[in-house]
Amino acid sequence: LHAAAACLLFGVLRRTLQAPRLRERFGNDATWLALVIAGLWAVHPLQTAAVDWISERAEVLMGGFYLLTLYGFIRGTRGWLMASVAGCWLGALTKETIVTAPLLVLLYDRTFIAGAFRECFRRRWGYYLALGGAWVIVALLLPRSGSVQVSAGFGHGISAGTYILTSCRSILLYLKLAFWPAPLVFYYGMAQVGSFKAGLPFLLGLGLLVAGMAWAWIRRPAIGFAAAWVLIILAPTTSFVPLAQPTAEYRFYLSLAGVIALVVLGAYSWLGRRGLLLALAVLPLGAMTLARNPAYASAVEIWRDTAQKVPSDAEVRREYGLALLETPGRLDEAIAELRASARLRPGAQGFRELGWALAHKPDGQVEALRYLDRALRCDPDDPLTRNALGAVLMQGGRLREAEAQFERALALRPGMPTAMAYLAQAHRALGSELLREPGRIDEAIAELRAAVRLQPGFTAAHTDLGWALAHTPGGLEDGIAEVRAGLHSHPDDPYAHNTLGMLLMRSGELTAAAGEFRAALRLKPDLAAARSYLTAIEAQSGEGAAR
């Protein structure tokens, strides 16, 4: 996708430099200039945030459609204009930030072709009307996009003024990284400019750039367009509507082309063909990209790299800790990172996740319960904390207390899958314990019925319930049916096959019982009980002697 976008960028640049307004200055070397700009853009290490991170395939794909929209317009034939509209509409289905494409095409038309906005609409009003259909697509899809509702809006507690100041800082950071791409940071967190005084330098810096762009737009429209390219593409994400992450390097993916074009064309205007020597920058930039790529090899690697660069961000330390928690043999490191996160940002989430990590240590249950209790004091209505606490209590054999926590979690969040699964396990464990106590079979059956009601495919619970029912007066057939119901969900459970074989033996169905014991042994050859029962059946039927 990135290579295709680079080819489209090359086509846009070459045809623009060969256009009547730029042909005299750049036309002779248009192909080489376009190749240098597109090449530097393609290998620039700042692009790793979009290209290496799988989640941002959307940014790369949208960038390709954005360039297709502009390239199709530049080609100008009926077929290419249709391709341009299709590219814009497909981009709208990919990522909302393509909403600026119709505006940028209009500016391109005014700058390089029509010369005036009125002329643009007079010549191509139907085309622009069709291009604006992308706005309709975005307007229809945006309310349904749960990710956008979570990531964008004033519900994050950031005012428009604060976000504008933060956006000024972000844009200046992106520009700095365009010229000196280090350090590159995967996640900048929610850090924002805290006051107008703190943000004033960023506001003034960006204000000077905008003023320069406005001047260039009047005196040197081509330069003004390149500068507008940078800011207009960034506008949906880096302006005044707060996003969950104010700064993200991948947002500069397409804007970077404008910066590189200004630098390369400026060098060519000043130095002539010697300016093409900027192509040599491909080597150090490519080397930096190759050095950056391994950071995206895994969740652990990218969060380790990020934690080294922003060690004071609680969310970064949290994500690194959770990634380590999923990695075998790195539990102690995970706990250390989650401790750091909870210390940087005390709260229910941090205490809960630290408690859950501690519960994985053989001697960590007491401390785990202490942190989970702190999490509940911060937020007693957090179903995730209730669920985690129940799991730790169940791990310690405190089944009744665990059940109470799972039931509370489900009351707070009905249908919560993990709470239902854990509660089913707790019912099953309690039912299995009651089965071992004389005179409590009815209580055991009630617990096991609750387990299978919560998790219909819970084979172990079906098996235990079948065994329990078979030990009640007249319940043997019901018990066999229950074990078979469990095997229907998971036919590869050797213990269920063994239990079914034992119940079939009791009902006198020896051939069927032998088949179940053989199935159990195929799945678990060292299952001694199944082999013992099978040997007994074969001896009774004479099969053993024949063999």
Coordinates of C-alpha atoms in Angstrom, one line a residue:
L1 CA 0.0 0.0 0.0
H2 CA 2.8 2.4 0.9
A3 CA 4.6 1.6 -2.4
A4 CA 1.5 2.2 -4.4
A5 CA 1.0 5.6 -2.6
A6 CA 4.6 6.5 -3.4
C7 CA 4.0 5.8 -7.1
L8 CA 0.8 7.9 -7.0
L9 CA 2.7 10.7 -5.3
F10 CA 5.4 10.5 -8.0
G11 CA 2.7 10.8 -10.7
V12 CA 1.1 13.8 -9.0
L13 CA 4.4 15.6 -8.6
R14 CA 5.7 14.9 -12.2
R15 CA 2.5 16.1 -13.9
T16 CA 2.3 19.2 -11.6
L17 CA 5.9 20.2 -12.4
Q18 CA 5.2 19.7 -16.1
A19 CA 2.1 21.9 -15.8
P20 CA 2.2 25.2 -17.7
R21 CA 2.6 27.3 -14.6
L22 CA 5.8 25.4 -13.4
R23 CA 7.1 24.0 -16.7
E24 CA 9.5 26.8 -17.4
R25 CA 11.3 26.4 -14.0
F26 CA 11.0 22.7 -13.3
G27 CA 9.8 21.0 -16.5
N28 CA 13.2 19.8 -17.8
D29 CA 13.9 17.8 -14.6
A30 CA 10.3 17.1 -13.6
T31 CA 10.8 13.3 -13.6
W32 CA 14.0 13.5 -11.5
L33 CA 12.5 16.0 -9.0
A34 CA 9.4 13.9 -8.6
L35 CA 11.5 10.8 -8.1
V36 CA 13.6 12.4 -5.4
I37 CA 10.6 13.8 -3.5
A38 CA 8.6 10.6 -3.7
G39 CA 11.7 8.5 -2.8
L40 CA 12.6 10.6 0.3
W41 CA 8.9 10.5 1.3
A42 CA 8.8 6.7 0.9
V43 CA 11.8 5.9 3.0
H44 CA 11.6 8.6 5.7
P45 CA 11.7 7.1 9.2
L46 CA 8.7 9.2 10.3
Q47 CA 6.6 7.0 8.1
T48 CA 7.2 3.9 10.2
A49 CA 4.4 5.0 12.6
A50 CA 1.9 4.5 9.7
V51 CA 3.6 1.7 7.7
D52 CA 4.9 -0.6 10.5
W53 CA 1.9 -0.3 12.8
I54 CA -0.8 -2.7 11.5
S55 CA -3.7 -0.5 13.0
E56 CA -2.6 2.3 10.8
R57 CA -3.1 0.5 7.5
A58 CA -6.1 2.8 7.4
E59 CA -3.9 5.8 7.3
V60 CA -1.8 4.4 4.5
L61 CA -4.8 3.2 2.5
M62 CA -6.6 6.5 3.0
G63 CA -3.4 8.3 1.8
G64 CA -3.4 6.2 -1.3
F65 CA -7.0 7.1 -2.1
Y66 CA -6.3 10.8 -1.3
L67 CA -3.4 10.8 -3.9
L68 CA -5.6 8.9 -6.4
T69 CA -8.3 11.6 -6.0
L70 CA -5.7 14.3 -6.9
Y71 CA -4.0 12.2 -9.6
G72 CA -7.3 11.4 -11.3
F73 CA -8.2 15.1 -11.3
I74 CA -4.8 16.1 -12.8
R75 CA -5.2 13.6 -15.6
G76 CA -8.5 15.2 -16.4
T77 CA -10.2 12.8 -18.8
R78 CA -13.7 11.6 -18.1
G79 CA -12.5 8.2 -17.0
W80 CA -9.8 9.6 -14.7
L81 CA -12.3 12.1 -13.2
M82 CA -14.5 9.1 -12.4
A83 CA -11.5 7.4 -10.9
S84 CA -10.9 10.5 -8.8
V85 CA -14.4 10.6 -7.4
A86 CA -14.3 6.8 -6.7
G87 CA -10.9 7.3 -4.9
C88 CA -12.4 10.0 -2.7
W89 CA -15.5 7.9 -1.9
L90 CA -13.4 4.8 -1.1
G91 CA -11.2 7.0 1.1
A92 CA -14.3 8.1 2.9
L93 CA -15.0 4.5 3.6
T94 CA -11.5 4.0 4.9
K95 CA -10.8 7.0 7.2
E96 CA -12.7 10.2 8.0
T97 CA -9.7 12.5 7.5
I98 CA -10.1 12.3 3.7
V99 CA -12.8 15.0 4.1
T100 CA -10.2 17.6 3.2
A101 CA -9.6 16.1 -0.2
P102 CA -12.3 18.0 -2.1
L103 CA -11.0 21.3 -0.6
L104 CA -7.4 20.4 -1.6
V105 CA -8.4 19.5 -5.1
L106 CA -10.2 22.8 -5.4
L107 CA -7.1 24.7 -4.3
Y108 CA -5.0 22.7 -6.7
D109 CA -7.4 23.6 -9.5
R110 CA -7.3 27.3 -8.6
T111 CA -3.5 27.3 -8.3
F112 CA -2.3 25.3 -11.2
I113 CA -5.2 25.1 -13.8
A114 CA -8.2 27.4 -13.6
G115 CA -6.6 30.4 -11.9
A116 CA -9.8 31.4 -10.0
F117 CA -12.4 29.7 -7.9
R118 CA -15.3 30.9 -10.0
E119 CA -13.6 29.4 -13.0
C120 CA -13.1 26.1 -11.2
F121 CA -16.8 25.7 -10.5
R122 CA -17.9 27.0 -13.9
R123 CA -15.8 24.3 -15.7
R124 CA -16.3 21.4 -13.3
W125 CA -19.3 22.0 -11.0
G126 CA -20.6 18.5 -11.6
Y127 CA -17.3 16.9 -10.7
Y128 CA -17.0 18.9 -7.4
L129 CA -20.6 18.0 -6.6
A130 CA -19.7 14.3 -7.0
L131 CA -16.5 14.8 -5.0
G132 CA -18.5 16.3 -2.2
G133 CA -20.4 13.0 -1.9
A134 CA -17.5 11.8 0.2
W135 CA -18.8 14.2 2.9
V136 CA -22.2 12.5 2.8
I137 CA -20.5 9.1 3.2
V138 CA -18.5 10.4 6.2
A139 CA -21.6 12.0 7.7
L140 CA -23.6 8.8 7.4
L141 CA -20.8 6.6 8.8
L142 CA -19.4 8.8 11.6
P143 CA -22.3 8.3 14.1
R144 CA -21.9 4.5 13.7
S145 CA -18.2 4.5 14.3
G146 CA -17.7 3.5 17.9
S147 CA -14.0 4.2 17.7
V148 CA -14.5 7.8 16.7
Q149 CA -17.1 8.4 19.4
V150 CA -14.5 7.2 21.9
S151 CA -11.5 8.9 20.5
A152 CA -12.9 12.3 19.4
G153 CA -15.0 14.9 21.2
F154 CA -15.0 17.2 24.1
G155 CA -15.9 14.4 26.5
H156 CA -12.2 13.9 27.1
G157 CA -12.2 17.0 29.4
I158 CA -10.0 19.0 27.0
S159 CA -11.3 22.4 26.0
A160 CA -11.0 23.7 22.4
G161 CA -8.5 26.3 23.4
T162 CA -6.3 23.9 25.2
Y163 CA -6.4 21.5 22.2
I164 CA -5.6 24.3 19.8
L165 CA -2.4 25.1 21.8
T166 CA -1.6 21.4 22.0
S167 CA -2.1 21.1 18.2
C168 CA 0.3 24.0 17.6
R169 CA 2.9 22.1 19.6
S170 CA 2.1 18.9 17.7
I171 CA 2.5 20.5 14.3
L172 CA 5.8 22.0 15.2
L173 CA 7.0 18.7 16.6
Y174 CA 6.0 17.0 13.3
L175 CA 7.9 19.6 11.3
K176 CA 11.0 19.1 13.5
L177 CA 10.8 15.3 13.0
A178 CA 10.5 15.9 9.3
F179 CA 14.0 17.4 9.3
W180 CA 15.5 15.5 12.3
P181 CA 13.5 12.3 12.8
A182 CA 14.7 11.5 16.4
P183 CA 13.5 10.4 18.8
L184 CA 10.5 8.7 17.3
V185 CA 7.9 7.9 19.8
F186 CA 5.0 5.4 19.3
Y187 CA 2.7 6.9 21.9
Y188 CA 2.9 10.5 23.3
G189 CA 0.1 10.0 25.7
M190 CA -2.5 12.6 26.7
A191 CA 0.1 15.3 27.5
Q192 CA -1.3 18.7 26.6
V193 CA -0.3 22.3 26.9
G194 CA -1.5 23.3 30.4
S195 CA -1.9 27.1 30.0
F196 CA -2.0 29.9 27.5
K197 CA 1.4 31.1 28.7
A198 CA 3.0 27.7 28.2
G199 CA 1.4 27.4 24.7
L200 CA 2.2 30.9 23.5
P201 CA 5.6 30.1 21.9
F202 CA 3.9 27.3 20.0
L203 CA 1.1 29.5 18.9
L204 CA 3.4 32.2 17.8
G205 CA 5.7 29.7 15.9
L206 CA 2.7 28.3 14.0
G207 CA 1.3 31.7 13.5
L208 CA 4.4 32.8 11.7
L209 CA 4.3 29.7 9.5
V210 CA 0.6 30.4 8.6
A211 CA 1.4 34.0 7.9
G212 CA 4.2 32.9 5.6
M213 CA 1.8 30.5 3.9
A214 CA -0.7 33.3 3.3
W215 CA 2.0 35.5 1.9
A216 CA 3.2 32.7 -0.4
W217 CA -0.4 32.0 -1.5
I218 CA -0.6 35.6 -2.8
R219 CA 2.9 36.0 -4.2
R220 CA 4.0 32.4 -4.9
P221 CA 0.8 30.3 -5.2
A222 CA 2.8 27.1 -5.8
I223 CA 4.7 27.5 -2.5
G224 CA 1.5 28.4 -0.8
F225 CA -0.2 25.3 -2.0
A226 CA 2.6 23.1 -0.7
A227 CA 2.3 24.7 2.7
A228 CA -1.5 24.4 2.6
W229 CA -1.1 20.7 1.8
V230 CA 0.7 20.2 5.1
L231 CA -1.9 22.0 7.3
I232 CA -5.1 21.1 5.5
I233 CA -4.4 17.4 5.6
L234 CA -3.7 17.7 9.4
A235 CA -6.7 19.9 10.1
P236 CA -9.3 17.1 10.9
T237 CA -7.0 15.6 13.7
T238 CA -4.8 18.5 14.7
S239 CA -7.0 21.6 15.2
F240 CA -9.6 22.3 17.9
V241 CA -11.7 19.0 18.3
P242 CA -9.9 17.0 21.0
L243 CA -8.8 13.5 20.3
A244 CA -7.9 10.9 22.8
Q245 CA -4.3 11.1 21.7
P246 CA -3.3 14.7 20.8
T247 CA 0.0 13.8 19.2
A248 CA 0.6 10.9 16.9
E249 CA 3.3 10.6 14.3
Y250 CA 1.3 8.6 11.8
R251 CA -1.0 11.6 11.2
F252 CA 1.9 13.3 9.4
Y253 CA 2.0 10.5 6.8
L254 CA 0.6 12.4 3.9
S255 CA 1.5 15.9 5.1
L256 CA 5.2 15.0 5.0
A257 CA 5.1 15.1 1.2
G258 CA 4.5 18.8 1.3
V259 CA 7.5 19.5 3.5
I260 CA 9.8 17.4 1.4
A261 CA 8.5 19.0 -1.8
L262 CA 9.3 22.5 -0.5
V263 CA 12.8 21.5 0.6
V264 CA 13.7 19.7 -2.7
L265 CA 12.2 22.3 -5.0
G266 CA 13.7 25.1 -3.0
A267 CA 17.1 23.5 -3.2
Y268 CA 16.7 23.0 -7.0
S269 CA 15.6 26.7 -7.4
W270 CA 18.7 27.8 -5.5
L271 CA 21.3 25.4 -6.6
G272 CA 20.0 24.2 -10.0
R273 CA 20.7 20.5 -10.8
R274 CA 23.0 20.3 -7.8
G275 CA 19.9 20.4 -5.7
L276 CA 19.1 16.9 -7.0
L277 CA 22.0 15.7 -4.7
L278 CA 19.4 15.8 -1.9
A279 CA 18.6 12.3 -3.3
L280 CA 21.6 11.1 -1.3
A281 CA 19.6 11.7 1.8
V282 CA 17.8 8.5 1.0
L283 CA 20.7 6.6 2.4
P284 CA 20.8 8.0 6.0
L285 CA 17.0 8.2 6.1
G286 CA 16.6 4.6 4.9
A287 CA 19.2 3.5 7.4
M288 CA 17.2 5.2 10.2
T289 CA 14.0 3.5 9.0
L290 CA 15.7 0.1 9.0
A291 CA 16.9 0.8 12.5
R292 CA 13.4 1.8 13.6
N293 CA 11.5 -1.1 12.1
P294 CA 12.4 -3.7 14.7
A295 CA 10.7 -1.6 17.4
Y296 CA 7.4 -2.7 15.8
A297 CA 8.2 -6.4 16.0
S298 CA 5.9 -7.1 18.9
A299 CA 3.8 -5.3 21.6
V300 CA 6.6 -5.8 24.1
E301 CA 9.2 -4.2 21.9
I302 CA 7.2 -1.2 20.9
W303 CA 6.1 -0.4 24.5
R304 CA 9.7 -1.1 25.8
D305 CA 11.0 1.5 23.3
T306 CA 8.3 3.9 24.2
A307 CA 8.8 3.5 28.0
Q308 CA 12.5 4.3 27.6
K309 CA 11.6 7.6 25.8
V310 CA 8.6 8.7 28.0
P311 CA 9.1 6.9 31.3
S312 CA 6.9 9.3 33.2
D313 CA 3.7 8.5 31.3
A314 CA 1.5 6.1 33.4
E315 CA -0.4 4.8 30.3
V316 CA 2.9 3.8 28.6
R317 CA 4.2 2.0 31.7
R318 CA 0.8 0.3 32.0
E319 CA 0.7 -0.9 28.4
Y320 CA 4.3 -2.2 28.7
G321 CA 3.4 -4.0 31.9
L322 CA 0.4 -5.7 30.3
A323 CA 2.4 -6.7 27.3
L324 CA 5.0 -8.3 29.6
L325 CA 2.3 -10.0 31.5
E326 CA 1.3 -11.9 28.3
T327 CA 4.9 -12.9 27.8
P328 CA 6.1 -16.2 29.5
G329 CA 8.9 -15.7 32.0
R330 CA 8.6 -11.9 32.4
L331 CA 6.1 -11.7 35.3
D332 CA 8.5 -9.8 37.6
E333 CA 9.2 -7.2 35.0
A334 CA 5.4 -6.8 34.3
I335 CA 4.7 -6.3 38.0
A336 CA 7.5 -3.7 38.2
E337 CA 6.0 -1.7 35.3
L338 CA 2.4 -2.0 36.6
R339 CA 3.7 -0.7 40.0
A340 CA 5.3 2.2 38.3
S341 CA 2.0 2.9 36.4
A342 CA -0.1 2.7 39.6
R343 CA 2.4 5.0 41.3
L344 CA 2.2 7.6 38.5
R345 CA -1.6 7.5 38.3
P346 CA -3.2 5.9 41.3
G347 CA -6.7 4.7 40.6
A348 CA -9.0 1.7 40.2
Q349 CA -7.6 0.6 36.9
G350 CA -3.9 0.7 38.0
F351 CA -4.6 -1.0 41.3
R352 CA -6.8 -3.7 39.6
E353 CA -4.2 -4.6 37.0
L354 CA -1.4 -4.6 39.5
G355 CA -3.4 -6.9 41.8
W356 CA -4.2 -9.2 38.8
A357 CA -0.5 -9.4 37.9
L358 CA 0.5 -10.2 41.5
A359 CA -2.1 -13.0 41.6
H360 CA 0.0 -14.8 39.0
K361 CA 2.9 -15.1 41.6
P362 CA 2.8 -18.3 43.8
D363 CA 3.1 -16.1 46.9
G364 CA 1.4 -13.0 45.6
Q365 CA -2.2 -13.6 46.6
V366 CA -2.3 -11.6 49.8
E367 CA -0.7 -8.5 48.1
A368 CA -3.0 -9.0 45.1
L369 CA -6.1 -8.9 47.4
R370 CA -4.8 -5.8 49.1
Y371 CA -4.5 -4.0 45.8
L372 CA -7.8 -5.2 44.5
D373 CA -9.4 -3.9 47.8
R374 CA -7.7 -0.5 47.1
A375 CA -9.2 -0.6 43.6
L376 CA -12.7 -1.2 45.0
R377 CA -12.3 1.7 47.4
C378 CA -11.5 3.9 44.4
D379 CA -14.5 2.6 42.5
P380 CA -16.8 0.1 44.2
D381 CA -19.0 -0.2 41.0
D382 CA -16.2 -1.3 38.7
P383 CA -17.3 -4.7 37.3
L384 CA -13.8 -5.4 36.1
T385 CA -12.4 -5.1 39.6
R386 CA -15.2 -7.3 41.0
N387 CA -14.5 -9.9 38.4
A388 CA -10.7 -9.9 39.1
L389 CA -11.3 -10.1 42.8
G390 CA -13.6 -13.0 42.3
A391 CA -11.0 -14.8 40.2
V392 CA -8.3 -14.3 42.9
L393 CA -10.7 -15.5 45.6
M394 CA -11.6 -18.6 43.6
Q395 CA -7.9 -19.2 43.1
G396 CA -7.5 -19.3 46.9
G397 CA -10.4 -21.7 47.3
R398 CA -12.8 -19.0 48.7
L399 CA -15.6 -20.1 46.4
R400 CA -18.6 -18.5 48.1
E401 CA -16.9 -15.1 48.3
A402 CA -15.8 -15.5 44.7
E403 CA -19.4 -16.2 43.6
A404 CA -20.6 -13.1 45.3
Q405 CA -18.1 -11.0 43.5
F406 CA -18.9 -12.5 40.1
E407 CA -22.6 -12.0 40.7
R408 CA -22.0 -8.3 41.7
A409 CA -19.9 -7.9 38.5
L410 CA -22.8 -9.3 36.4
A411 CA -25.3 -7.0 38.2
L412 CA -23.1 -4.0 37.3
R413 CA -22.5 -5.2 33.7
P414 CA -25.1 -7.8 32.6
G415 CA -23.8 -10.4 30.2
M416 CA -20.1 -9.7 30.9
P417 CA -18.5 -12.7 29.3
T418 CA -15.5 -13.1 31.6
A419 CA -17.6 -12.8 34.7
M420 CA -20.1 -15.3 33.4
A421 CA -17.2 -17.7 32.6
Y422 CA -15.6 -17.3 36.0
L423 CA -19.0 -17.6 37.8
A424 CA -19.6 -20.8 35.9
Q425 CA -16.2 -22.1 37.0
A426 CA -16.9 -21.1 40.6
H427 CA -20.3 -22.9 40.6
R428 CA -18.7 -26.0 39.1
A429 CA -15.8 -26.0 41.6
L430 CA -18.3 -25.6 44.5
G431 CA -20.5 -28.3 43.1
S432 CA -17.5 -30.7 42.7
E433 CA -16.6 -30.0 46.4
L434 CA -20.1 -30.7 47.6
L435 CA -20.2 -33.9 45.7
R436 CA -17.4 -35.2 47.9
E437 CA -19.4 -34.4 51.1
P438 CA -21.9 -37.0 52.1
G439 CA -25.6 -35.9 52.0
R440 CA -25.1 -32.8 50.0
I441 CA -25.7 -34.1 46.5
D442 CA -28.8 -31.9 45.9
E443 CA -26.8 -28.8 46.7
A444 CA -24.1 -30.0 44.4
I445 CA -26.6 -30.6 41.5
A446 CA -28.0 -27.0 42.1
E447 CA -24.5 -25.5 41.8
L448 CA -23.6 -27.6 38.7
R449 CA -26.9 -26.7 37.0
A450 CA -26.1 -23.0 37.6
A451 CA -22.7 -23.6 35.9
V452 CA -24.2 -25.1 32.7
R453 CA -26.9 -22.5 32.6
L454 CA -24.3 -19.8 32.6
Q455 CA -21.9 -21.6 30.1
P456 CA -23.9 -24.2 28.1
G457 CA -20.7 -25.5 26.4
F458 CA -18.9 -26.0 29.8
T459 CA -18.1 -29.7 29.3
A460 CA -16.5 -30.3 32.7
A461 CA -19.6 -28.9 34.4
H462 CA -21.9 -31.1 32.2
T463 CA -19.7 -34.1 33.1
D464 CA -19.9 -33.5 36.9
L465 CA -23.6 -32.8 36.7
G466 CA -24.1 -36.0 34.8
W467 CA -22.2 -37.9 37.4
A468 CA -24.2 -36.3 40.2
L469 CA -27.6 -37.0 38.6
A470 CA -26.6 -40.7 38.0
H471 CA -26.2 -41.0 41.8
T472 CA -29.8 -39.9 42.5
P473 CA -32.7 -42.4 42.5
G474 CA -33.7 -43.0 38.8
G475 CA -31.2 -40.5 37.5
L476 CA -28.9 -42.7 35.5
E477 CA -30.4 -42.0 32.1
D478 CA -30.5 -38.2 32.9
G479 CA -26.8 -38.4 33.9
I480 CA -25.8 -40.2 30.7
A481 CA -27.7 -37.6 28.6
E482 CA -26.0 -34.7 30.5
V483 CA -22.5 -36.1 29.9
R484 CA -23.4 -36.6 26.2
A485 CA -24.5 -32.9 26.0
G486 CA -21.1 -31.9 27.3
L487 CA -19.4 -34.0 24.7
H488 CA -21.5 -32.6 22.0
S489 CA -19.8 -29.2 22.6
H490 CA -16.3 -30.6 23.1
P491 CA -15.9 -34.2 21.8
D492 CA -12.2 -34.2 22.6
D493 CA -12.5 -34.2 26.4
P494 CA -11.0 -37.6 27.6
Y495 CA -12.5 -37.2 31.1
A496 CA -16.0 -36.8 29.8
H497 CA -15.6 -39.9 27.6
N498 CA -14.3 -41.8 30.7
T499 CA -17.2 -40.7 32.8
L500 CA -19.7 -41.6 30.1
G501 CA -18.1 -45.0 29.9
M502 CA -18.5 -45.6 33.6
L503 CA -22.2 -44.6 33.5
L504 CA -22.8 -46.8 30.5
M505 CA -21.2 -49.7 32.4
R506 CA -23.6 -49.1 35.2
S507 CA -26.5 -49.2 32.7
G508 CA -25.2 -52.5 31.3
E509 CA -24.2 -51.1 27.9
L510 CA -20.8 -52.7 27.9
T511 CA -20.0 -52.3 24.1
A512 CA -20.9 -48.6 24.2
A513 CA -18.9 -48.2 27.4
A514 CA -15.8 -49.8 25.8
G515 CA -16.1 -47.4 22.9
E516 CA -16.0 -44.5 25.3
F517 CA -13.0 -45.8 27.2
R518 CA -11.2 -46.3 23.9
A519 CA -12.0 -42.8 22.9
A520 CA -10.7 -41.5 26.2
L521 CA -7.4 -43.4 25.7
R522 CA -7.0 -42.1 22.2
L523 CA -7.1 -38.6 23.6
K524 CA -5.1 -39.4 26.8
P525 CA -3.2 -42.7 26.6
D526 CA -2.1 -42.5 30.2
L527 CA -5.6 -42.3 31.6
A528 CA -5.3 -45.2 34.0
A529 CA -9.0 -45.4 35.0
A530 CA -10.1 -45.7 31.4
R531 CA -7.6 -48.5 30.7
S532 CA -8.6 -50.3 33.9
Y533 CA -12.3 -50.3 33.0
L534 CA -11.6 -51.2 29.4
T535 CA -9.5 -54.2 30.5
A536 CA -12.3 -55.3 32.8
I537 CA -14.9 -55.1 30.0
E538 CA -12.7 -57.0 27.6
A539 CA -12.0 -59.7 30.2
Q540 CA -15.7 -60.1 30.9
S541 CA -16.6 -60.3 27.2
G542 CA -13.7 -62.6 26.3
E543 CA -12.0 -60.0 24.1
G544 CA -9.0 -60.0 26.3
A545 CA -8.4 -63.7 26.0
A546 CA -8.9 -63.5 22.2
R547 CA -6.2 -60.8 22.0

